[in-house]
Amino acid sequence: MSSAAFARLLVMENCWDLLEWLGLDTSTTVFMCLDDPADIVRASAVSRSWRRFVIASGFSKNLCLRICPEASNFTHITEVSSSQEGVKVGSSTAIEWESLEREHKVYTYLSYCLVSPKGKRNCIIKAIRASSTDNYPDESILNTLEPREEVDARPSYWSSGGEVDPGVPETLTYRLVSKLCIIDEIKVQPFQAFFQPGDPIYSAKSVRFRMGHSRLSQGTGTSVTEGYANSHGAANDNYNWTYVSPEFPMVQENVLQSFKLARPVICIGGILQIELLGRVQRQATDNLYYICVCHVRVIGRPLSPVLDVDVSEEVGNSVLKYFPDTSAVDNEAREFQWHAFAARIRNLGAWSGWNQEFLNVLLRPVTVSDDEDGSDEDKFE
């Protein structure tokens, strides 16, 4: 028997509370090693004392910050309900505990979304602007939303303006489907000009990605630059960026190239910008360098309607809004708790000599594998 199993048996036989046995400091150190949000939920389902310990210690928030540092931009969480309730009256301790419970629930859900493969889709809803456009509207950024390479027998792509200097960068800026999206992959396809001699490919040397919010859209939903997809000039002063990726090399090939981020990133504010760095192809007719892109996809998971955000002009001072009427957070918590319960029953069966095959049949209907078709996703979207 291993030392861990012996200690566990000793605690069970003597009906000790492991938290009391280890002490507060050691228990905190152990819990801080948990790196799966499901483990946090399982721990909180062990007993009332464990639940209070997990919630009061803020382990779910700590784990969320470790998975995605952008979550540190949320100064606090506010609950938005359709039911019109009066101002709650109670002791400061009760109000503080309610706030801690809400924080635990929301950060557990957020952590789950960060690590779960469910719900991924193309998150672009609108093309905002390009830093330059050669021939508008024929070569507009709007064309990058079209997955086909040809539309009405014409090639579909965006083209930058021509430059003598191959080091001049370009940017493509998009609005995402939600002000809060978890993004882990961006796909960009350079354009190959089959109608030019040699079929040149106008790719960039490398790409970089920025995520954040518009300074001009607070409380309005749109900015003054949106809708002007052919607007020129640098407009980064109009945005606050909460995340900037490292550079990714781009190959000079006419394929949808995937750029996988090192970790999932929360886009706070719903704006994503693609920086196209360095030009490699010169056009024979005017001897100028161009960058052309025919398609862009941003792969991730929108967090609406469960979560939304009120972004502030000051970076790092945003309010995370939780909408309990959507019930996705509660459903997710219940699913986590059921799996925690099922794990405990299996474990008790192992200790008590229960028939393991019987336990598997008994608990099987609630396992995740039964819903591989994704139908359960409706609970969380």
mmCIF file of C-alpha atoms in Angstrom:
data_model
loop_
_atom_site.group_PDB
_atom_site.id
_atom_site.type_symbol
_atom_site.label_atom_id
_atom_site.label_comp_id
_atom_site.label_asym_id
_atom_site.label_seq_id
_atom_site.Cartn_x
_atom_site.Cartn_y
_atom_site.Cartn_z
ATOM 1 C CA MET A 1 0.000 0.000 0.000
ATOM 2 C CA SER A 2 1.354 3.414 -0.925
ATOM 3 C CA SER A 3 1.928 6.059 1.743
ATOM 4 C CA ALA A 4 -0.839 8.217 0.210
ATOM 5 C CA ALA A 5 -3.309 5.323 0.312
ATOM 6 C CA PHE A 6 -2.304 4.494 3.885
ATOM 7 C CA ALA A 7 -2.824 8.115 4.989
ATOM 8 C CA ARG A 8 -6.193 8.166 3.271
ATOM 9 C CA LEU A 9 -7.263 4.932 4.953
ATOM 10 C CA LEU A 10 -6.087 6.257 8.306
ATOM 11 C CA VAL A 11 -8.164 9.416 7.890
ATOM 12 C CA MET A 12 -11.257 7.462 6.792
ATOM 13 C CA GLU A 13 -11.055 4.947 9.642
ATOM 14 C CA ASN A 14 -10.664 7.657 12.270
ATOM 15 C CA CYS A 15 -13.263 9.983 10.661
ATOM 16 C CA TRP A 16 -10.772 12.838 10.525
ATOM 17 C CA ASP A 17 -11.199 15.919 8.381
ATOM 18 C CA LEU A 18 -8.164 15.994 6.134
ATOM 19 C CA LEU A 19 -8.070 19.807 6.241
ATOM 20 C CA GLU A 20 -7.799 19.750 10.031
ATOM 21 C CA TRP A 21 -5.285 16.916 9.897
ATOM 22 C CA LEU A 22 -2.992 18.743 7.457
ATOM 23 C CA GLY A 23 -3.544 22.239 8.806
ATOM 24 C CA LEU A 24 -4.509 25.417 6.940
ATOM 25 C CA ASP A 25 -1.109 26.218 5.418
ATOM 26 C CA THR A 26 -0.373 22.708 4.168
ATOM 27 C CA SER A 27 -3.924 22.287 2.848
ATOM 28 C CA THR A 28 -3.614 25.567 0.936
ATOM 29 C CA THR A 29 -0.301 24.437 -0.568
ATOM 30 C CA VAL A 30 -1.856 21.148 -1.683
ATOM 31 C CA PHE A 31 -4.948 22.783 -3.190
ATOM 32 C CA MET A 32 -2.819 25.313 -5.058
ATOM 33 C CA CYS A 33 -1.280 22.383 -6.955
ATOM 34 C CA LEU A 34 -4.625 21.507 -8.556
ATOM 35 C CA ASP A 35 -4.569 22.425 -12.244
ATOM 36 C CA ASP A 36 -7.978 21.188 -13.427
ATOM 37 C CA PRO A 37 -11.184 23.135 -12.655
ATOM 38 C CA ALA A 38 -13.022 19.813 -12.241
ATOM 39 C CA ASP A 39 -10.677 18.956 -9.355
ATOM 40 C CA ILE A 40 -11.594 22.225 -7.624
ATOM 41 C CA VAL A 41 -15.291 21.369 -7.933
ATOM 42 C CA ARG A 42 -14.739 17.820 -6.727
ATOM 43 C CA ALA A 43 -12.921 19.117 -3.677
ATOM 44 C CA SER A 44 -15.745 21.560 -2.910
ATOM 45 C CA ALA A 45 -18.242 18.664 -3.052
ATOM 46 C CA VAL A 46 -16.501 16.565 -0.372
ATOM 47 C CA SER A 47 -18.126 18.236 2.628
ATOM 48 C CA ARG A 48 -19.442 21.554 3.891
ATOM 49 C CA SER A 49 -16.130 22.405 5.520
ATOM 50 C CA TRP A 50 -14.233 21.660 2.314
ATOM 51 C CA ARG A 51 -16.678 23.754 0.295
ATOM 52 C CA ARG A 52 -16.227 26.731 2.624
ATOM 53 C CA PHE A 53 -12.471 26.303 2.499
ATOM 54 C CA VAL A 54 -12.388 26.161 -1.328
ATOM 55 C CA ILE A 55 -14.668 29.162 -1.765
ATOM 56 C CA ALA A 56 -13.125 31.322 0.954
ATOM 57 C CA SER A 57 -9.611 30.650 -0.368
ATOM 58 C CA GLY A 58 -10.508 31.653 -3.939
ATOM 59 C CA PHE A 59 -8.895 28.585 -5.524
ATOM 60 C CA SER A 60 -11.125 28.753 -8.628
ATOM 61 C CA LYS A 61 -10.083 32.345 -9.350
ATOM 62 C CA ASN A 62 -6.442 31.561 -8.724
ATOM 63 C CA LEU A 63 -6.554 28.656 -11.167
ATOM 64 C CA CYS A 64 -8.305 30.798 -13.781
ATOM 65 C CA LEU A 65 -5.569 33.438 -13.499
ATOM 66 C CA ARG A 66 -2.903 30.781 -13.904
ATOM 67 C CA ILE A 67 -4.575 29.420 -17.028
ATOM 68 C CA CYS A 68 -5.258 32.856 -18.521
ATOM 69 C CA PRO A 69 -3.551 35.959 -17.027
ATOM 70 C CA GLU A 70 -5.932 38.276 -18.935
ATOM 71 C CA ALA A 71 -8.575 37.409 -16.316
ATOM 72 C CA SER A 72 -6.688 39.740 -13.956
ATOM 73 C CA ASN A 73 -8.305 42.631 -15.867
ATOM 74 C CA PHE A 74 -11.601 41.879 -14.102
ATOM 75 C CA THR A 75 -11.769 43.987 -10.956
ATOM 76 C CA HIS A 76 -14.997 42.417 -9.735
ATOM 77 C CA ILE A 77 -18.048 40.402 -10.790
ATOM 78 C CA THR A 78 -21.564 41.797 -10.912
ATOM 79 C CA GLU A 79 -24.727 39.718 -11.264
ATOM 80 C CA VAL A 80 -27.359 40.879 -13.755
ATOM 81 C CA SER A 81 -30.807 39.340 -13.409
ATOM 82 C CA SER A 82 -34.025 39.976 -15.320
ATOM 83 C CA SER A 83 -36.015 39.713 -12.100
ATOM 84 C CA GLN A 84 -36.417 43.035 -10.364
ATOM 85 C CA GLU A 85 -35.386 42.445 -6.784
ATOM 86 C CA GLY A 86 -35.110 45.011 -4.065
ATOM 87 C CA VAL A 87 -31.819 45.917 -2.483
ATOM 88 C CA LYS A 88 -30.660 42.976 -0.421
ATOM 89 C CA VAL A 89 -30.282 43.633 3.267
ATOM 90 C CA GLY A 90 -28.077 41.525 5.482
ATOM 91 C CA SER A 91 -24.932 41.407 7.523
ATOM 92 C CA SER A 92 -21.681 42.366 5.887
ATOM 93 C CA THR A 93 -20.452 38.800 6.458
ATOM 94 C CA ALA A 94 -23.423 37.299 4.589
ATOM 95 C CA ILE A 95 -23.036 39.724 1.693
ATOM 96 C CA GLU A 96 -19.318 39.019 1.486
ATOM 97 C CA TRP A 97 -19.937 35.263 1.481
ATOM 98 C CA GLU A 98 -22.509 35.607 -1.297
ATOM 99 C CA SER A 99 -19.929 37.534 -3.322
ATOM 100 C CA LEU A 100 -17.331 34.802 -2.731
ATOM 101 C CA GLU A 101 -19.801 32.103 -3.823
ATOM 102 C CA ARG A 102 -20.621 34.012 -7.001
ATOM 103 C CA GLU A 103 -16.939 34.510 -7.730
ATOM 104 C CA HIS A 104 -16.265 30.801 -7.207
ATOM 105 C CA LYS A 105 -19.111 29.804 -9.524
ATOM 106 C CA VAL A 106 -18.167 32.205 -12.323
ATOM 107 C CA TYR A 107 -14.416 31.564 -12.266
ATOM 108 C CA THR A 108 -15.054 27.817 -12.225
ATOM 109 C CA TYR A 109 -17.176 28.183 -15.339
ATOM 110 C CA LEU A 110 -14.615 30.471 -16.967
ATOM 111 C CA SER A 111 -11.815 27.994 -16.221
ATOM 112 C CA TYR A 112 -13.904 25.177 -17.678
ATOM 113 C CA CYS A 113 -14.424 27.146 -20.897
ATOM 114 C CA LEU A 114 -10.681 27.827 -21.115
ATOM 115 C CA VAL A 115 -9.723 24.147 -20.996
ATOM 116 C CA SER A 116 -12.738 22.604 -22.750
ATOM 117 C CA PRO A 117 -12.671 21.842 -26.499
ATOM 118 C CA LYS A 118 -16.454 22.332 -26.700
ATOM 119 C CA GLY A 119 -18.145 25.199 -28.488
ATOM 120 C CA LYS A 120 -15.326 26.294 -30.797
ATOM 121 C CA ARG A 121 -16.290 28.215 -33.918
ATOM 122 C CA ASN A 122 -15.227 31.068 -36.163
ATOM 123 C CA CYS A 123 -15.714 34.108 -33.916
ATOM 124 C CA ILE A 124 -15.450 36.912 -36.506
ATOM 125 C CA ILE A 125 -18.684 38.808 -37.010
ATOM 126 C CA LYS A 126 -17.476 41.928 -38.804
ATOM 127 C CA ALA A 127 -14.473 43.398 -40.633
ATOM 128 C CA ILE A 128 -13.727 46.834 -39.191
ATOM 129 C CA ARG A 129 -10.816 48.234 -41.186
ATOM 130 C CA ALA A 130 -7.591 47.625 -43.062
ATOM 131 C CA SER A 131 -4.563 49.849 -42.668
ATOM 132 C CA SER A 132 -4.545 50.307 -46.458
ATOM 133 C CA THR A 133 -6.419 48.998 -49.493
ATOM 134 C CA ASP A 134 -5.196 49.090 -53.089
ATOM 135 C CA ASN A 135 -8.473 49.035 -55.026
ATOM 136 C CA TYR A 136 -11.612 49.584 -52.956
ATOM 137 C CA PRO A 137 -14.133 47.909 -52.930
ATOM 138 C CA ASP A 138 -12.837 45.166 -55.250
ATOM 139 C CA GLU A 139 -9.927 44.368 -52.910
ATOM 140 C CA SER A 140 -11.601 45.238 -49.588
ATOM 141 C CA ILE A 141 -10.998 43.564 -46.220
ATOM 142 C CA LEU A 142 -14.637 42.427 -46.471
ATOM 143 C CA ASN A 143 -13.433 39.800 -48.945
ATOM 144 C CA THR A 144 -11.423 38.057 -46.202
ATOM 145 C CA LEU A 145 -14.700 36.949 -44.590
ATOM 146 C CA GLU A 146 -15.582 34.960 -47.721
ATOM 147 C CA PRO A 147 -14.302 31.346 -47.512
ATOM 148 C CA ARG A 148 -14.367 30.903 -51.297
ATOM 149 C CA GLU A 149 -11.357 31.948 -53.357
ATOM 150 C CA GLU A 150 -13.616 33.087 -56.194
ATOM 151 C CA VAL A 151 -16.977 34.889 -56.111
ATOM 152 C CA ASP A 152 -18.929 35.494 -59.326
ATOM 153 C CA ALA A 153 -15.943 34.263 -61.359
ATOM 154 C CA ARG A 154 -13.687 36.913 -59.755
ATOM 155 C CA PRO A 155 -10.896 36.253 -57.235
ATOM 156 C CA SER A 156 -11.851 37.244 -53.679
ATOM 157 C CA TYR A 157 -9.075 38.828 -51.589
ATOM 158 C CA TRP A 158 -7.832 41.916 -49.768
ATOM 159 C CA SER A 159 -4.805 43.776 -51.098
ATOM 160 C CA SER A 160 -2.702 46.331 -49.314
ATOM 161 C CA GLY A 161 -1.387 49.432 -51.000
ATOM 162 C CA GLY A 162 1.951 49.103 -52.754
ATOM 163 C CA GLU A 163 5.177 50.066 -50.963
ATOM 164 C CA VAL A 164 8.779 50.575 -52.011
ATOM 165 C CA ASP A 165 9.967 49.500 -48.570
ATOM 166 C CA PRO A 166 9.260 45.765 -47.902
ATOM 167 C CA GLY A 167 9.378 46.441 -44.143
ATOM 168 C CA VAL A 168 6.146 48.484 -44.045
ATOM 169 C CA PRO A 169 3.557 46.503 -42.000
ATOM 170 C CA GLU A 170 -0.195 46.215 -42.527
ATOM 171 C CA THR A 171 -3.084 45.500 -40.146
ATOM 172 C CA LEU A 172 -6.508 43.896 -40.508
ATOM 173 C CA THR A 173 -8.944 44.621 -37.664
ATOM 174 C CA TYR A 174 -12.063 42.596 -36.879
ATOM 175 C CA ARG A 175 -14.943 42.649 -34.407
ATOM 176 C CA LEU A 176 -15.754 39.325 -32.780
ATOM 177 C CA VAL A 177 -19.184 37.863 -32.105
ATOM 178 C CA SER A 178 -18.990 38.643 -28.378
ATOM 179 C CA LYS A 179 -17.190 41.163 -26.177
ATOM 180 C CA LEU A 180 -15.762 38.152 -24.356
ATOM 181 C CA CYS A 181 -14.305 35.356 -26.466
ATOM 182 C CA ILE A 182 -11.753 32.685 -25.680
ATOM 183 C CA ILE A 183 -9.368 32.507 -28.632
ATOM 184 C CA ASP A 184 -6.726 29.850 -29.189
ATOM 185 C CA GLU A 185 -6.144 29.798 -32.950
ATOM 186 C CA ILE A 186 -6.085 32.214 -35.893
ATOM 187 C CA LYS A 187 -6.011 31.089 -39.512
ATOM 188 C CA VAL A 188 -4.813 33.257 -42.404
ATOM 189 C CA GLN A 189 -4.589 32.380 -46.094
ATOM 190 C CA PRO A 190 -2.301 34.447 -48.348
ATOM 191 C CA PHE A 191 -3.516 35.214 -51.846
ATOM 192 C CA GLN A 192 -1.993 33.738 -54.973
ATOM 193 C CA ALA A 193 -2.467 35.872 -58.075
ATOM 194 C CA PHE A 194 -3.059 33.266 -60.780
ATOM 195 C CA PHE A 195 -3.825 36.077 -63.241
ATOM 196 C CA GLN A 196 -0.248 37.444 -63.004
ATOM 197 C CA PRO A 197 2.883 35.980 -64.640
ATOM 198 C CA GLY A 198 4.474 33.332 -62.409
ATOM 199 C CA ASP A 199 1.406 33.038 -60.141
ATOM 200 C CA PRO A 200 3.007 35.076 -57.305
ATOM 201 C CA ILE A 201 1.876 34.637 -53.671
ATOM 202 C CA TYR A 202 1.621 37.910 -51.750
ATOM 203 C CA SER A 203 2.184 36.650 -48.202
ATOM 204 C CA ALA A 204 3.730 38.442 -45.251
ATOM 205 C CA LYS A 205 6.977 37.342 -43.630
ATOM 206 C CA SER A 206 5.301 36.938 -40.240
ATOM 207 C CA VAL A 207 2.109 37.692 -38.336
ATOM 208 C CA ARG A 208 1.252 38.919 -34.847
ATOM 209 C CA PHE A 209 -2.121 39.211 -33.119
ATOM 210 C CA ARG A 210 -3.571 41.800 -30.756
ATOM 211 C CA MET A 211 -6.769 41.537 -28.723
ATOM 212 C CA GLY A 212 -8.596 44.228 -26.795
ATOM 213 C CA HIS A 213 -11.322 46.840 -27.051
ATOM 214 C CA SER A 214 -12.084 50.076 -28.855
ATOM 215 C CA ARG A 215 -11.713 53.322 -26.933
ATOM 216 C CA LEU A 216 -14.404 54.850 -29.119
ATOM 217 C CA SER A 217 -17.173 52.312 -28.496
ATOM 218 C CA GLN A 218 -17.730 52.438 -24.754
ATOM 219 C CA GLY A 219 -21.482 52.212 -24.227
ATOM 220 C CA THR A 220 -22.340 52.429 -27.929
ATOM 221 C CA GLY A 221 -21.423 49.036 -29.338
ATOM 222 C CA THR A 222 -19.738 50.522 -32.426
ATOM 223 C CA SER A 223 -16.869 52.850 -33.116
ATOM 224 C CA VAL A 224 -16.640 55.715 -35.549
ATOM 225 C CA THR A 225 -14.203 53.742 -37.688
ATOM 226 C CA GLU A 226 -16.417 50.686 -38.025
ATOM 227 C CA GLY A 227 -18.091 50.315 -41.366
ATOM 228 C CA TYR A 228 -15.222 52.068 -43.128
ATOM 229 C CA ALA A 229 -13.435 48.933 -44.188
ATOM 230 C CA ASN A 230 -11.266 50.915 -46.636
ATOM 231 C CA SER A 231 -10.061 53.477 -44.083
ATOM 232 C CA HIS A 232 -6.320 54.073 -44.164
ATOM 233 C CA GLY A 233 -3.625 54.991 -41.713
ATOM 234 C CA ALA A 234 -2.566 53.762 -38.299
ATOM 235 C CA ALA A 235 -5.475 53.502 -35.892
ATOM 236 C CA ASN A 236 -3.938 51.636 -32.951
ATOM 237 C CA ASP A 237 -4.498 54.754 -30.844
ATOM 238 C CA ASN A 238 -8.215 53.883 -31.016
ATOM 239 C CA TYR A 239 -7.708 50.605 -29.117
ATOM 240 C CA ASN A 240 -6.537 49.293 -25.775
ATOM 241 C CA TRP A 241 -4.798 45.957 -26.182
ATOM 242 C CA THR A 242 -4.949 43.467 -23.310
ATOM 243 C CA TYR A 243 -3.006 40.790 -25.193
ATOM 244 C CA VAL A 244 -0.240 40.846 -27.823
ATOM 245 C CA SER A 245 1.023 37.555 -29.227
ATOM 246 C CA PRO A 246 4.576 36.692 -30.234
ATOM 247 C CA GLU A 247 5.415 36.765 -33.934
ATOM 248 C CA PHE A 248 4.619 33.697 -36.028
ATOM 249 C CA PRO A 249 6.466 33.045 -39.308
ATOM 250 C CA MET A 250 4.237 32.819 -42.375
ATOM 251 C CA VAL A 251 5.106 30.584 -45.310
ATOM 252 C CA GLN A 252 4.683 31.785 -48.885
ATOM 253 C CA GLU A 253 2.005 29.248 -49.761
ATOM 254 C CA ASN A 254 -1.604 29.563 -50.897
ATOM 255 C CA VAL A 255 -3.077 27.566 -47.984
ATOM 256 C CA LEU A 256 -5.094 28.412 -44.879
ATOM 257 C CA GLN A 257 -2.220 28.632 -42.400
ATOM 258 C CA SER A 258 -2.953 27.907 -38.742
ATOM 259 C CA PHE A 259 -1.349 29.944 -35.955
ATOM 260 C CA LYS A 260 -2.001 28.217 -32.628
ATOM 261 C CA LEU A 261 -1.558 30.365 -29.544
ATOM 262 C CA ALA A 262 0.559 28.944 -26.742
ATOM 263 C CA ARG A 263 -2.469 29.074 -24.432
ATOM 264 C CA PRO A 264 -6.123 30.121 -24.663
ATOM 265 C CA VAL A 265 -6.565 33.898 -24.472
ATOM 266 C CA ILE A 266 -9.617 35.855 -23.310
ATOM 267 C CA CYS A 267 -10.293 38.655 -25.785
ATOM 268 C CA ILE A 268 -11.709 41.392 -23.541
ATOM 269 C CA GLY A 269 -13.675 43.848 -25.632
ATOM 270 C CA GLY A 270 -14.225 41.790 -28.784
ATOM 271 C CA ILE A 271 -11.593 43.369 -31.065
ATOM 272 C CA LEU A 272 -8.879 41.315 -32.781
ATOM 273 C CA GLN A 273 -6.186 42.766 -34.997
ATOM 274 C CA ILE A 274 -3.858 40.875 -37.310
ATOM 275 C CA GLU A 275 -0.477 42.485 -37.903
ATOM 276 C CA LEU A 276 1.153 41.463 -41.176
ATOM 277 C CA LEU A 277 4.876 42.074 -40.791
ATOM 278 C CA GLY A 278 7.257 42.249 -43.744
ATOM 279 C CA ARG A 279 6.570 41.902 -47.468
ATOM 280 C CA VAL A 280 8.070 39.223 -49.685
ATOM 281 C CA GLN A 281 6.459 39.699 -53.105
ATOM 282 C CA ARG A 282 6.959 42.555 -55.532
ATOM 283 C CA GLN A 283 4.401 43.181 -58.295
ATOM 284 C CA ALA A 284 6.001 43.161 -61.717
ATOM 285 C CA THR A 285 3.841 45.927 -63.211
ATOM 286 C CA ASP A 286 4.817 48.689 -60.739
ATOM 287 C CA ASN A 287 7.792 47.165 -58.885
ATOM 288 C CA LEU A 288 6.083 47.716 -55.510
ATOM 289 C CA TYR A 289 5.667 45.283 -52.593
ATOM 290 C CA TYR A 290 2.155 44.145 -51.620
ATOM 291 C CA ILE A 291 0.499 41.887 -49.039
ATOM 292 C CA CYS A 292 -2.711 40.099 -50.032
ATOM 293 C CA VAL A 293 -4.977 37.881 -47.953
ATOM 294 C CA CYS A 294 -7.949 35.912 -49.241
ATOM 295 C CA HIS A 295 -9.370 34.440 -46.016
ATOM 296 C CA VAL A 296 -9.182 34.845 -42.219
ATOM 297 C CA ARG A 297 -10.710 32.741 -39.446
ATOM 298 C CA VAL A 298 -10.514 33.310 -35.685
ATOM 299 C CA ILE A 299 -11.208 30.073 -33.809
ATOM 300 C CA GLY A 300 -12.545 30.244 -30.282
ATOM 301 C CA ARG A 301 -15.537 30.202 -27.993
ATOM 302 C CA PRO A 302 -17.828 33.182 -27.284
ATOM 303 C CA LEU A 303 -18.768 33.519 -23.616
ATOM 304 C CA SER A 304 -22.075 35.289 -24.212
ATOM 305 C CA PRO A 305 -24.849 35.126 -23.132
ATOM 306 C CA VAL A 306 -23.601 33.793 -19.784
ATOM 307 C CA LEU A 307 -20.828 36.357 -19.367
ATOM 308 C CA ASP A 308 -20.313 39.894 -20.629
ATOM 309 C CA VAL A 309 -17.959 42.718 -19.725
ATOM 310 C CA ASP A 310 -18.029 46.448 -19.119
ATOM 311 C CA VAL A 311 -14.624 47.601 -20.294
ATOM 312 C CA SER A 312 -12.974 50.682 -18.888
ATOM 313 C CA GLU A 313 -10.773 53.218 -20.606
ATOM 314 C CA GLU A 314 -8.143 52.175 -18.092
ATOM 315 C CA VAL A 315 -6.626 48.773 -18.893
ATOM 316 C CA GLY A 316 -7.041 46.297 -16.043
ATOM 317 C CA ASN A 317 -10.246 47.823 -14.692
ATOM 318 C CA SER A 318 -13.087 45.876 -16.328
ATOM 319 C CA VAL A 319 -16.258 44.541 -14.703
ATOM 320 C CA LEU A 320 -17.229 40.947 -15.445
ATOM 321 C CA LYS A 321 -21.014 40.612 -15.762
ATOM 322 C CA TYR A 322 -22.750 37.336 -14.946
ATOM 323 C CA PHE A 323 -26.277 36.591 -16.210
ATOM 324 C CA PRO A 324 -27.716 33.798 -14.013
ATOM 325 C CA ASP A 325 -30.957 33.609 -16.007
ATOM 326 C CA THR A 326 -29.054 31.793 -18.770
ATOM 327 C CA SER A 327 -28.429 28.987 -16.223
ATOM 328 C CA ALA A 328 -25.327 27.705 -18.025
ATOM 329 C CA VAL A 329 -23.056 28.314 -15.043
ATOM 330 C CA ASP A 330 -25.423 26.463 -12.706
ATOM 331 C CA ASN A 331 -25.752 23.589 -15.163
ATOM 332 C CA GLU A 332 -21.999 23.359 -15.504
ATOM 333 C CA ALA A 333 -21.549 23.364 -11.740
ATOM 334 C CA ARG A 334 -24.135 20.592 -11.395
ATOM 335 C CA GLU A 335 -22.393 18.529 -14.080
ATOM 336 C CA PHE A 336 -19.051 18.944 -12.321
ATOM 337 C CA GLN A 337 -20.630 18.021 -8.979
ATOM 338 C CA TRP A 338 -22.261 14.921 -10.475
ATOM 339 C CA HIS A 339 -18.933 13.687 -11.831
ATOM 340 C CA ALA A 340 -17.377 14.383 -8.430
ATOM 341 C CA PHE A 341 -20.160 12.370 -6.785
ATOM 342 C CA ALA A 342 -19.769 9.560 -9.323
ATOM 343 C CA ALA A 343 -16.029 9.435 -8.659
ATOM 344 C CA ARG A 344 -16.663 9.189 -4.924
ATOM 345 C CA ILE A 345 -19.200 6.362 -5.404
ATOM 346 C CA ARG A 346 -16.752 4.456 -7.611
ATOM 347 C CA ASN A 347 -14.079 4.927 -4.978
ATOM 348 C CA LEU A 348 -16.369 3.711 -2.186
ATOM 349 C CA GLY A 349 -17.242 0.721 -4.321
ATOM 350 C CA ALA A 350 -13.579 -0.092 -4.719
ATOM 351 C CA TRP A 351 -13.048 0.118 -0.945
ATOM 352 C CA SER A 352 -16.245 -1.776 -0.081
ATOM 353 C CA GLY A 353 -15.941 -4.540 -2.648
ATOM 354 C CA TRP A 354 -18.916 -3.444 -4.750
ATOM 355 C CA ASN A 355 -19.228 -4.955 -8.197
ATOM 356 C CA GLN A 356 -17.342 -2.508 -10.424
ATOM 357 C CA GLU A 357 -19.240 -3.530 -13.556
ATOM 358 C CA PHE A 358 -22.510 -2.764 -11.787
ATOM 359 C CA LEU A 359 -21.186 0.661 -10.750
ATOM 360 C CA ASN A 360 -20.118 1.444 -14.312
ATOM 361 C CA VAL A 361 -23.584 0.614 -15.651
ATOM 362 C CA LEU A 362 -25.249 2.580 -12.863
ATOM 363 C CA LEU A 363 -23.187 5.716 -13.440
ATOM 364 C CA ARG A 364 -22.696 5.477 -17.198
ATOM 365 C CA PRO A 365 -25.691 7.608 -18.378
ATOM 366 C CA VAL A 366 -24.125 10.830 -17.063
ATOM 367 C CA THR A 367 -20.613 10.437 -18.471
ATOM 368 C CA VAL A 368 -19.349 12.968 -20.979
ATOM 369 C CA SER A 369 -18.713 10.279 -23.591
ATOM 370 C CA ASP A 370 -22.454 9.778 -23.994
ATOM 371 C CA ASP A 371 -22.732 13.255 -25.501
ATOM 372 C CA GLU A 372 -19.890 13.310 -27.983
ATOM 373 C CA ASP A 373 -22.190 14.745 -30.627
ATOM 374 C CA GLY A 374 -22.093 18.054 -28.744
ATOM 375 C CA SER A 375 -25.822 18.289 -28.042
ATOM 376 C CA ASP A 376 -25.059 19.077 -24.398
ATOM 377 C CA GLU A 377 -23.386 22.268 -25.568
ATOM 378 C CA ASP A 378 -26.754 24.011 -25.540
ATOM 379 C CA LYS A 379 -26.462 24.227 -21.780
ATOM 380 C CA PHE A 380 -23.359 26.370 -21.971
ATOM 381 C CA GLU A 381 -23.963 28.622 -24.978
#
